[in-house]
């Protein structure tokens, strides 16, 4: 158990919550929009793994499995980060999801996408930043201080 | 039993309200979209095209005249590909996922229960390729067992007279369409003829009479008839989503030699393996010319130019969507501005067709030397429809129909209010510039139930279905639609070549 100052706790919990918020809202909007699919996005993939992502997109059954995992992955990671429960697992899962997003659309000179990147990126884009932020959350856990893990720990 | 302190409970559940906040956001979002959706979709019933049923029946025996690249494409759409091509696809499929899927789509294509009984081509190489494709009943690569070889006929007359041929596919240069279709109809064979229907005005009447008289099933090869988004467009416009339509703009933009009909000439080709006299047919005599044989689209002697070759795709799409029929009048201009290679047909052409009864103009603008994609646009008082890979309807800022909704902020003018994406985005999967051009116009692929289906396959299937029904049901691009297509294209061509406005006399059915 780490000893944080009050300011550190506020900052770390806030970071955990905003990332959770982002994941949860992204996940829920997809779940509540039944026609949503990552197909066109994956088709637009570039980089050394683009073949893999296009393969997913061009196989309806694989694509629907990927869509399902993505929707629910985002939602559960989001809930977990906000509520502060099973955060070790969700932090890893969240980083994995972000890594997939990044590898499907790497920010590299000369790579242009149908869905344009909203800013000027070189290697580092918002997915990388969010991934590193989750890494911080991994090394500076707060769920036992503010979060449901506090109650679970007490029970044990 | 552990008891929690009040402090534990507060800190343990402190973040719970955040979930509530996100849920509230989701609720607002859903409400907003439901409202927008309800408002936009009220009274609107979009008929999405369903899957085409298969009519069961006897195995039909097909004769094909012309097994050049288009003819062989149609054979592929029927399930027949030469082993050499399968070898190539298999080799490419090992490296390239596009070919993996291409091959898979071909192998999964519905069996239309036809056999290719007869082949005719005046160029020996193409005839041989057609024969090899036709006998590849197992759809395998080289060195494998093949089926019975079809009979190669030296003339189309002999093929049309063959008793073991039920139906004929014509994929030859324009100037030979009608003579061949006439011969087939007179012999009681059903006809699938590539576009455009005719090369001259006079023969257009002759073929219409013959098809009616001999009671054969005729389909003109505008596979765009099977494109989902056109069918959806028809349904939407029928419900007046665009308001009064006054202008339709359709275009052709290509910028590669292939697109400008400068095809490669095979090394082995020569007078020894090309039946030149048969190729000339009804065309004016000209000494043997490889250029003219392989790049026939560049000469009026065999071709109908941009109007017959490419405008007809656009016209037939609009005729399908709006039941335009033959225009009241036409004017045209253009020239040979880029490909100064001895061709006689223009590479830039602009044509304007008037429909005063419908209060609208159909505008066609084409160049073979710029690939700027201008799409197809149907302009109405209340909105405009962009038809390209997808179908998008934008509200007009000055619309009467949408005025209230624009004022209420439910509709943003000039932004899409309705869009239809036929299946998933697969533009990348198409290789050559010409193919991309066609795919962009929905001419190459369409989707049914999420699966990629070749529109030519569906178009042929529709024709075969009608033959098997045998109850007088006509395919979508029947002889009357074909007649309208041909006359409209001829009006544009005559207007261009004679430099005058031409009119359609509805009473007498003549161009004046």
XYZ file of C-alpha atoms in Angstrom:
668
model
C 0.000 0.000 0.000
C 1.434 3.258 -1.138
C 1.323 6.403 0.824
C 0.120 9.290 -1.290
C -0.357 12.866 -0.365
C -3.887 14.227 -0.612
C -3.004 16.049 -3.824
C -1.543 12.895 -5.326
C -4.674 10.936 -4.504
C -6.899 13.564 -6.080
C -4.768 13.670 -9.233
C -4.479 9.891 -9.611
C -8.167 9.206 -8.910
C -9.154 11.979 -11.311
C -6.940 10.425 -13.996
C -8.499 7.021 -13.364
C -12.022 8.438 -13.540
C -11.613 10.469 -16.716
C -10.097 7.533 -18.554
C -12.884 5.321 -17.217
C -15.443 7.911 -18.300
C -13.997 7.967 -21.803
C -13.979 4.161 -22.090
C -17.460 3.720 -20.636
C -19.104 6.321 -22.866
C -17.342 4.982 -25.988
C -18.461 1.461 -25.117
C -22.071 2.283 -24.220
C -22.703 4.443 -27.289
C -21.570 1.539 -29.460
C -23.723 -0.975 -27.594
C -26.771 1.286 -27.858
C -26.209 1.775 -31.582
C -26.895 -1.709 -32.928
C -25.756 -0.915 -36.486
C -22.322 0.185 -35.265
C -19.389 -1.801 -36.601
C -15.658 -1.255 -36.721
C -15.600 -2.653 -40.276
C -14.959 0.528 -42.244
C -12.456 1.751 -39.629
C -10.484 -1.492 -39.809
C -10.609 -1.487 -43.601
C -8.812 1.839 -43.466
C -5.911 0.344 -41.474
C -2.295 1.131 -42.384
C 1.077 -0.052 -41.187
C 2.719 -3.454 -40.776
C -0.345 -5.082 -39.192
C -2.889 -3.651 -41.619
C -3.279 -7.056 -43.297
C -4.472 -8.514 -40.011
C -7.000 -5.740 -39.357
C -8.339 -5.854 -42.918
C -8.633 -9.623 -42.554
C -10.828 -9.094 -39.479
C -12.960 -6.573 -41.312
C -13.479 -8.773 -44.330
C -14.737 -11.788 -42.405
C -18.230 -11.098 -41.072
C -18.075 -13.612 -38.217
C -14.614 -12.477 -37.084
C -15.709 -8.875 -37.376
C -18.816 -9.341 -35.264
C -16.710 -11.105 -32.608
C -14.209 -8.218 -32.685
C -17.047 -5.688 -32.447
C -18.566 -7.530 -29.486
C -15.256 -7.744 -27.629
C -14.557 -4.106 -28.347
C -17.953 -2.796 -27.200
C -18.023 -4.806 -24.001
C -14.299 -4.455 -23.390
C -14.606 -0.678 -23.488
C -17.687 -0.689 -21.270
C -16.307 -3.032 -18.619
C -12.891 -1.354 -18.517
C -14.679 1.976 -18.119
C -16.920 0.734 -15.292
C -13.975 -0.889 -13.558
C -11.819 2.221 -13.664
C -14.589 4.501 -12.440
C -15.797 2.214 -9.660
C -12.310 1.117 -8.648
C -12.838 -2.593 -8.846
C -10.637 -5.180 -10.580
C -8.574 -2.271 -11.814
C -5.382 -4.307 -12.228
C -7.130 -6.451 -14.827
C -8.963 -3.595 -16.529
C -5.823 -1.458 -16.748
C -4.106 -4.214 -18.722
C -7.200 -4.807 -20.858
C -7.513 -1.082 -21.526
C -3.883 -0.800 -22.591
C -4.338 -3.773 -24.896
C -7.382 -2.197 -26.559
C -5.508 1.070 -27.029
C -2.538 -0.791 -28.456
C -4.823 -2.394 -31.055
C -6.320 0.975 -31.982
C -2.863 2.412 -32.325
C -1.457 -0.456 -34.390
C -4.426 -0.367 -36.744
C -3.947 3.366 -37.358
C -0.328 4.204 -36.515
C 0.554 7.893 -36.598
C 3.272 7.879 -39.209
C 4.373 10.336 -41.849
C 2.542 9.657 -45.074
C -0.232 7.585 -43.509
C -3.518 9.229 -44.258
C -6.854 7.929 -43.132
C -10.451 8.216 -44.299
C -11.284 9.098 -40.710
C -8.739 11.876 -40.323
C -6.646 12.225 -37.179
C -7.932 15.334 -35.451
C -4.521 16.869 -34.998
C -0.924 16.704 -36.136
C 0.583 13.530 -34.783
C 3.947 11.892 -35.231
C 4.255 8.480 -33.565
C 2.583 9.802 -30.419
C -1.165 10.141 -30.707
C -4.019 10.232 -28.191
C -4.105 6.436 -27.989
C -0.458 6.327 -26.938
C -1.028 9.078 -24.377
C -4.023 7.303 -22.900
C -2.057 4.047 -22.863
C 0.794 5.662 -20.934
C -1.737 7.227 -18.578
C -3.065 3.719 -17.880
C 0.502 2.632 -17.229
C 0.693 5.336 -14.563
C -2.542 3.993 -13.078
C -1.039 0.514 -13.056
C 1.999 1.664 -11.056
C 0.068 4.050 -8.810
C -3.085 2.152 -7.849
C -5.793 4.064 -5.979
C -8.764 1.690 -5.963
C -8.069 0.607 -2.403
C -8.168 4.180 -1.269
C -11.036 5.567 -3.340
C -12.989 2.785 -4.945
C -14.845 -0.421 -4.306
C -11.679 -2.394 -3.774
C -11.472 -0.638 -0.422
C -14.599 -2.497 0.655
C -13.441 -5.828 -0.748
C -10.114 -5.506 1.029
C -11.803 -4.713 4.291
C -14.051 -7.724 3.963
C -11.017 -9.950 3.554
C -18.753 -10.382 9.363
C -16.740 -7.253 8.770
C -18.362 -3.997 9.496
C -17.439 -1.027 7.368
C -16.892 2.326 8.809
C -18.864 5.178 7.377
C -15.594 6.484 5.998
C -14.955 3.202 4.138
C -18.378 3.245 2.563
C -18.068 6.841 1.459
C -14.601 6.302 -0.014
C -15.511 2.922 -1.465
C -18.544 4.224 -3.305
C -17.368 7.803 -3.882
C -17.062 7.311 -7.615
C -20.461 5.671 -8.124
C -22.170 8.960 -9.090
C -19.724 9.226 -12.008
C -21.364 6.160 -13.565
C -24.659 7.973 -13.178
C -23.252 11.018 -14.958
C -22.043 8.922 -17.901
C -25.400 7.129 -18.013
C -27.150 10.519 -18.083
C -24.965 11.532 -21.034
C -25.913 8.346 -22.813
C -29.603 8.920 -22.094
C -29.458 12.454 -23.538
C -27.599 11.233 -26.578
C -30.053 8.419 -27.249
C -32.995 10.771 -26.778
C -31.530 13.285 -29.208
C -30.809 10.652 -31.857
C -34.205 9.023 -31.471
C -35.835 12.399 -31.907
C -33.756 13.247 -34.968
C -34.357 9.840 -36.402
C -38.095 9.998 -35.769
C -38.279 13.394 -37.373
C -36.256 12.452 -40.416
C -37.784 9.088 -40.953
C -41.404 9.982 -40.315
C -43.603 8.891 -43.187
C -40.547 7.465 -44.881
C -40.568 3.787 -45.682
C -37.344 2.730 -47.292
C -37.585 -0.420 -49.296
C -34.266 -2.166 -49.036
C -33.605 -4.569 -51.857
C -33.989 -8.173 -50.838
C -32.186 -11.227 -52.062
C -33.071 -12.348 -55.575
C -34.826 -15.727 -55.444
C -33.528 -18.523 -57.641
C -35.990 -20.014 -60.094
C -35.370 -23.730 -60.429
C -35.461 -25.351 -63.827
C -33.557 -27.295 -66.434
C -29.885 -26.721 -67.012
C -29.686 -24.010 -69.667
C -27.209 -24.238 -72.520
C -25.535 -20.948 -73.272
C -23.733 -19.833 -76.396
C -21.416 -16.871 -76.052
C -20.372 -14.594 -78.897
C -17.288 -12.569 -78.055
C -14.941 -13.947 -75.411
C -12.633 -10.961 -75.064
C -12.197 -9.448 -71.631
C -15.866 -8.488 -71.184
C -17.146 -11.806 -72.481
C -14.835 -13.693 -70.160
C -15.948 -11.481 -67.273
C -19.526 -12.575 -67.988
C -18.374 -16.208 -68.093
C -16.833 -15.692 -64.670
C -20.144 -14.241 -63.471
C -21.729 -17.507 -64.646
C -19.104 -19.546 -62.784
C -16.652 -20.297 -65.607
C -13.039 -19.173 -65.498
C -10.048 -20.512 -67.419
C -7.683 -22.639 -65.294
C -4.793 -20.257 -65.973
C -6.659 -17.419 -64.259
C -7.421 -19.633 -61.263
C -3.648 -20.427 -61.081
C -2.899 -16.703 -61.059
C -5.478 -15.928 -58.394
C -4.241 -18.795 -56.240
C -0.643 -17.591 -56.548
C -1.627 -14.017 -55.731
C -3.890 -15.159 -52.897
C -0.864 -16.494 -51.035
C 0.495 -12.959 -50.737
C -2.470 -10.690 -51.164
C -5.654 -10.929 -49.048
C -7.584 -9.173 -51.833
C -7.083 -12.154 -54.126
C -7.825 -14.585 -51.291
C -11.188 -12.992 -50.973
C -11.640 -12.570 -54.716
C -11.067 -16.283 -55.216
C -13.269 -17.186 -52.273
C -16.089 -14.968 -53.534
C -15.855 -16.595 -56.934
C -15.916 -20.114 -55.505
C -18.862 -19.239 -53.260
C -20.809 -17.589 -56.063
C -24.188 -19.240 -56.570
C -24.258 -22.000 -59.194
C -26.653 -20.715 -61.852
C -27.140 -24.165 -63.369
C -25.921 -23.332 -66.855
C -23.427 -24.919 -69.196
C -21.518 -23.096 -71.889
C -22.314 -25.132 -74.967
C -20.975 -22.856 -77.688
C -18.292 -20.224 -78.143
C -17.670 -17.859 -81.035
C -14.898 -15.307 -81.352
C -13.163 -14.042 -84.474
C -9.787 -13.865 -82.676
C -8.386 -17.366 -82.109
C -6.648 -16.504 -78.819
C -9.862 -15.212 -77.281
C -11.841 -18.147 -78.630
C -9.358 -20.549 -77.024
C -9.538 -18.712 -73.690
C -13.323 -18.819 -73.861
C -13.260 -22.560 -74.561
C -10.890 -23.229 -71.669
C -13.054 -21.204 -69.292
C -16.242 -22.869 -70.487
C -14.929 -26.382 -69.931
C -13.561 -25.637 -66.451
C -16.665 -26.982 -64.760
C -14.868 -27.850 -61.523
C -13.403 -24.350 -61.159
C -9.856 -25.687 -60.724
C -6.397 -24.557 -61.805
C -4.320 -26.020 -64.659
C -3.577 -29.709 -64.936
C -6.862 -30.776 -63.386
C -9.758 -32.559 -64.901
C -12.033 -30.386 -67.001
C -15.467 -30.923 -68.434
C -16.696 -31.272 -71.976
C -15.390 -28.643 -74.382
C -18.009 -26.400 -75.933
C -18.300 -26.280 -79.710
C -16.410 -23.421 -81.293
C -18.404 -21.831 -84.066
C -16.660 -19.801 -86.734
C -19.642 -17.514 -87.347
C -22.301 -16.119 -85.075
C -24.931 -17.282 -87.554
C -23.871 -20.885 -87.016
C -23.842 -20.474 -83.253
C -27.333 -18.949 -83.264
C -28.622 -21.808 -85.394
C -27.179 -24.529 -83.149
C -30.001 -26.679 -81.794
C -28.219 -27.364 -78.500
C -28.067 -23.664 -77.537
C -30.964 -22.229 -75.520
C -29.726 -18.697 -74.980
C -27.052 -16.396 -76.367
C -24.768 -13.876 -74.698
C -23.399 -11.114 -76.915
C -20.232 -9.325 -75.803
C -18.862 -7.971 -79.066
C -18.123 -4.467 -80.416
C -21.149 -2.150 -80.643
C -21.629 -2.397 -84.419
C -22.298 -6.123 -84.152
C -24.793 -6.122 -81.263
C -27.977 -5.849 -83.278
C -27.072 -8.150 -86.196
C -26.211 -10.846 -83.665
C -29.206 -10.217 -81.403
C -31.485 -10.330 -84.461
C -29.982 -13.619 -85.567
C -30.406 -15.085 -82.086
C -34.010 -13.896 -81.727
C -34.957 -15.226 -85.162
C -33.620 -18.587 -84.069
C -35.731 -18.414 -80.929
C -32.762 -17.967 -78.583
C -33.008 -15.792 -75.512
C -30.587 -12.864 -75.591
C -28.303 -11.166 -73.074
C -26.675 -8.318 -74.976
C -23.945 -6.002 -73.768
C -24.676 -2.290 -73.803
C -25.394 -0.183 -75.755
C -28.294 -1.838 -77.512
C -27.502 -0.526 -80.981
C -24.965 1.162 -83.215
C -27.427 2.880 -85.592
C -30.893 4.345 -85.116
C -32.506 2.192 -87.804
C -31.454 -1.131 -86.329
C -32.873 -0.100 -82.938
C -36.437 -0.484 -84.290
C -35.543 -3.763 -85.964
C -34.287 -5.399 -82.805
C -37.229 -4.170 -80.725
C -39.650 -5.666 -83.269
C -37.732 -8.927 -83.423
C -37.637 -9.381 -79.645
C -41.365 -8.712 -79.407
C -42.173 -10.912 -82.363
C -40.101 -13.932 -81.391
C -41.084 -13.835 -77.739
C -37.588 -14.379 -76.353
C -36.301 -13.091 -73.010
C -34.029 -10.113 -73.607
C -31.752 -8.439 -71.101
C -29.452 -5.520 -71.887
C -26.158 -5.671 -69.973
C -26.599 -2.700 -67.653
C -25.643 -4.492 -64.476
C -26.213 -1.224 -62.574
C -29.844 -2.380 -62.468
C -28.736 -4.670 -59.628
C -27.057 -1.947 -57.572
C -28.698 -1.632 -54.159
C -28.239 2.097 -53.802
C -30.075 2.783 -57.094
C -33.008 0.733 -55.888
C -32.982 2.617 -52.587
C -32.717 5.926 -54.477
C -35.804 5.045 -56.481
C -37.739 4.242 -53.338
C -36.662 7.488 -51.629
C -37.335 9.782 -54.590
C -40.692 8.087 -55.032
C -41.461 9.394 -51.549
C -40.557 12.906 -52.587
C -37.590 13.400 -50.277
C -35.908 15.698 -52.816
C -38.930 17.783 -53.790
C -39.253 18.851 -57.405
C -36.187 17.627 -59.327
C -35.081 20.034 -62.056
C -31.496 19.056 -62.772
C -29.552 15.799 -62.858
C -25.827 15.819 -63.420
C -23.994 12.662 -64.425
C -20.354 12.410 -65.416
C -17.541 10.252 -66.698
C -14.040 10.977 -65.486
C -11.189 8.691 -66.426
C -7.520 9.343 -66.899
C -5.652 6.250 -67.974
C -5.027 4.684 -71.408
C -7.222 1.702 -70.554
C -10.054 4.023 -69.604
C -9.587 5.848 -72.906
C -9.856 2.508 -74.761
C -6.169 2.332 -75.710
C -5.950 -1.358 -74.880
C -2.836 -3.497 -75.256
C -2.461 -5.411 -78.505
C -1.472 -9.067 -77.977
C 1.881 -9.946 -79.592
C 0.584 -12.978 -81.423
C -2.351 -11.144 -83.046
C -2.349 -10.826 -86.842
C -4.359 -11.477 -89.993
C -3.679 -15.204 -89.568
C -5.688 -15.535 -86.375
C -8.282 -12.774 -86.772
C -11.274 -13.114 -89.083
C -11.215 -9.509 -90.263
C -14.169 -9.739 -92.651
C -16.438 -10.899 -89.871
C -15.180 -8.184 -87.596
C -15.997 -5.535 -90.222
C -19.554 -6.868 -90.568
C -21.873 -3.933 -91.266
C -19.070 -1.354 -90.791
C -17.451 0.500 -93.715
C -14.582 -1.431 -95.254
C -11.091 -0.740 -93.962
C -7.894 -2.722 -94.546
C -6.747 -4.970 -91.709
C -5.691 -2.972 -88.651
C -4.718 -4.369 -85.269
C -5.370 -0.997 -83.706
C -8.892 -0.867 -85.028
C -9.557 -4.455 -84.003
C -8.393 -4.145 -80.412
C -9.180 -0.454 -79.830
C -12.432 -0.438 -81.777
C -14.093 1.900 -79.255
C -12.031 4.781 -80.678
C -13.751 4.754 -84.100
C -17.325 5.586 -85.041
C -16.989 2.763 -87.589
C -17.512 0.234 -84.783
C -18.271 2.263 -81.680
C -20.899 4.594 -80.275
C -18.288 6.738 -78.492
C -18.734 8.187 -75.056
C -22.476 8.496 -75.492
C -23.133 4.827 -76.213
C -20.270 3.382 -74.234
C -20.281 5.291 -70.965
C -23.156 7.760 -70.841
C -25.557 4.827 -71.212
C -24.455 3.496 -67.797
C -25.359 6.827 -66.239
C -28.537 7.204 -68.253
C -29.780 3.724 -67.445
C -29.171 4.351 -63.734
C -31.258 7.529 -63.916
C -33.900 5.865 -66.048
C -34.097 3.106 -63.454
C -34.451 5.598 -60.615
C -36.685 8.202 -62.277
C -38.350 6.518 -65.270
C -37.010 9.269 -67.514
C -37.706 7.700 -70.870
C -36.488 9.292 -74.105
C -35.798 13.039 -73.820
C -37.641 15.709 -75.762
C -34.409 17.137 -77.187
C -30.637 17.036 -76.972
C -27.649 19.280 -77.613
C -23.988 18.327 -77.381
C -20.460 19.620 -77.705
C -16.940 18.357 -77.212
C -13.919 17.239 -79.165
C -10.760 15.181 -79.373
C -8.662 17.208 -76.968
C -6.211 14.794 -75.358
C -5.947 11.449 -77.180
C -4.884 12.705 -80.615
C -4.097 9.154 -81.702
C -6.140 8.970 -84.858
C -9.433 8.210 -83.150
C -12.640 9.642 -84.530
C -14.745 9.622 -81.336
C -14.360 12.569 -78.929
C -12.562 12.221 -75.604
C -14.407 15.183 -74.121
C -18.190 15.277 -74.474
C -20.935 17.346 -72.893
C -24.556 16.576 -73.593
C -27.722 18.158 -72.344
C -31.068 16.378 -72.559
C -34.345 18.217 -71.977
C -37.460 16.737 -70.416
C -39.984 19.608 -70.523
C -42.831 17.294 -69.505
C -40.923 16.483 -66.346
C -39.536 20.022 -65.976
C -35.977 18.739 -65.825
C -32.645 18.614 -67.599
C -30.272 15.664 -67.657
C -26.711 16.879 -68.035
C -23.817 14.608 -68.992
C -20.229 15.766 -68.895
C -17.247 13.565 -69.677
C -13.508 13.649 -70.105
C -11.099 10.787 -70.583
C -8.189 12.904 -69.343
C -9.036 13.809 -65.744
C -10.031 11.587 -62.904
C -11.764 14.238 -60.810
C -14.757 12.306 -59.538
C -17.922 14.356 -59.909
C -20.381 11.618 -59.108
C -24.050 11.645 -59.918
C -26.199 14.341 -58.408
C -29.979 14.572 -58.488
C -30.980 18.121 -57.568
C -34.378 18.891 -56.124
C -35.904 21.944 -54.475
C -35.833 20.319 -51.041
C -32.595 18.426 -51.251
C -29.995 16.819 -53.430
C -28.884 13.255 -53.705
C -25.279 12.268 -54.254
C -24.973 8.809 -55.664
C -21.519 7.346 -55.688
C -20.236 4.486 -53.568
C -22.959 5.428 -51.164
C -26.200 7.284 -51.382
C -26.356 10.571 -49.504
C -29.223 13.031 -49.338
C -28.518 16.581 -48.222
C -31.213 19.078 -47.298
C -31.315 22.288 -49.289
C -31.044 25.430 -47.118
C -34.003 26.963 -49.002
C -36.137 23.840 -48.863
C -39.877 24.221 -48.316
C -40.411 20.689 -47.101
C -37.656 20.850 -44.492
C -38.055 24.541 -43.566
C -39.602 23.884 -40.178
C -37.172 21.166 -39.267
C -34.261 23.353 -40.297
C -35.664 26.153 -38.121
C -36.063 23.737 -35.192
C -32.475 22.630 -35.581
C -33.540 19.087 -36.413
C -31.986 19.289 -39.855
C -28.731 20.954 -40.708
C -28.864 22.238 -44.281
C -26.208 20.961 -46.704
C -25.430 18.121 -44.319
C -26.454 14.553 -45.049
C -29.887 13.737 -43.737
C -30.044 10.295 -45.142
C -27.343 7.979 -46.285
C -27.264 4.431 -47.427
C -24.077 2.412 -47.510
C -24.370 -0.780 -49.489
C -22.635 -3.239 -47.175
C -19.145 -2.492 -46.024
C -16.609 -0.191 -47.589
C -14.581 -2.210 -50.044
C -13.278 0.353 -52.530
C -9.694 -0.556 -51.663
C -10.249 -4.091 -52.831
C -10.482 -3.040 -56.468
C -7.229 -2.933 -58.402
C -7.048 -0.967 -61.655
C -7.989 2.654 -62.133
C -10.783 1.662 -64.491
C -12.157 -0.830 -61.994
C -12.029 1.783 -59.246
C -13.965 4.095 -61.475
C -16.606 1.450 -62.010
C -16.731 0.401 -58.387
C -17.179 4.043 -57.400
C -20.208 4.086 -59.610
C -21.629 0.878 -58.226
C -21.045 -0.914 -61.485
C -18.704 -3.606 -60.300
C -19.862 -4.883 -56.964
C -22.919 -4.723 -54.853
C -23.713 -6.274 -51.535
C -26.559 -8.576 -50.655
C -26.919 -9.610 -47.053
C -23.429 -8.393 -46.273
C -21.842 -10.693 -48.812
C -20.064 -9.281 -51.808
C -21.870 -10.143 -55.010
C -20.901 -9.279 -58.562
C -23.716 -7.192 -60.093
C -23.158 -8.862 -63.479
C -23.782 -12.221 -61.785
C -27.096 -10.912 -60.431
C -28.005 -9.365 -63.766
C -27.412 -12.670 -65.559
C -29.287 -14.519 -62.822
C -32.296 -12.260 -63.321
C -32.249 -13.041 -67.050
C -31.963 -16.804 -66.426
C -34.778 -16.630 -63.856
C -37.089 -15.055 -66.441
C -36.156 -17.694 -69.039
C -36.949 -20.474 -66.561
C -40.230 -18.914 -65.482
C -41.328 -18.827 -69.101
C -44.427 -16.818 -68.193
C -43.565 -13.600 -69.977
C -41.881 -11.995 -66.948
C -39.279 -9.548 -68.243
C -35.904 -8.776 -66.670
C -35.253 -5.247 -65.411
C -33.354 -4.034 -68.482
C -35.878 -5.326 -70.987
C -36.149 -4.361 -74.639
C -38.231 -1.213 -74.000
C -35.714 0.107 -71.454
C -32.994 -0.824 -73.952
C -34.804 1.035 -76.741
C -34.967 4.163 -74.567
C -31.280 3.786 -73.710
C -30.243 3.456 -77.346
C -32.398 6.294 -78.698
C -31.249 8.681 -75.970
C -27.591 7.856 -76.666
C -28.125 8.242 -80.430
C -29.764 11.643 -79.894
C -26.667 12.829 -78.045
C -24.333 11.413 -80.698
C -26.281 12.937 -83.589
C -26.445 16.286 -81.799
C -22.657 16.191 -81.404
C -21.769 14.953 -84.873
C -24.182 17.227 -86.697
C -23.708 20.187 -84.378
C -27.418 20.816 -83.919
C -30.265 20.337 -81.493
C -32.131 17.108 -82.177
C -35.680 16.253 -81.112
C -37.595 13.119 -80.345
C -40.944 12.901 -82.096
C -42.999 10.892 -79.620
C -45.857 10.244 -82.022
C -43.781 8.838 -84.832
C -40.985 7.557 -82.562
C -38.271 9.151 -84.680
C -35.307 11.432 -84.065
C -35.706 14.682 -86.009
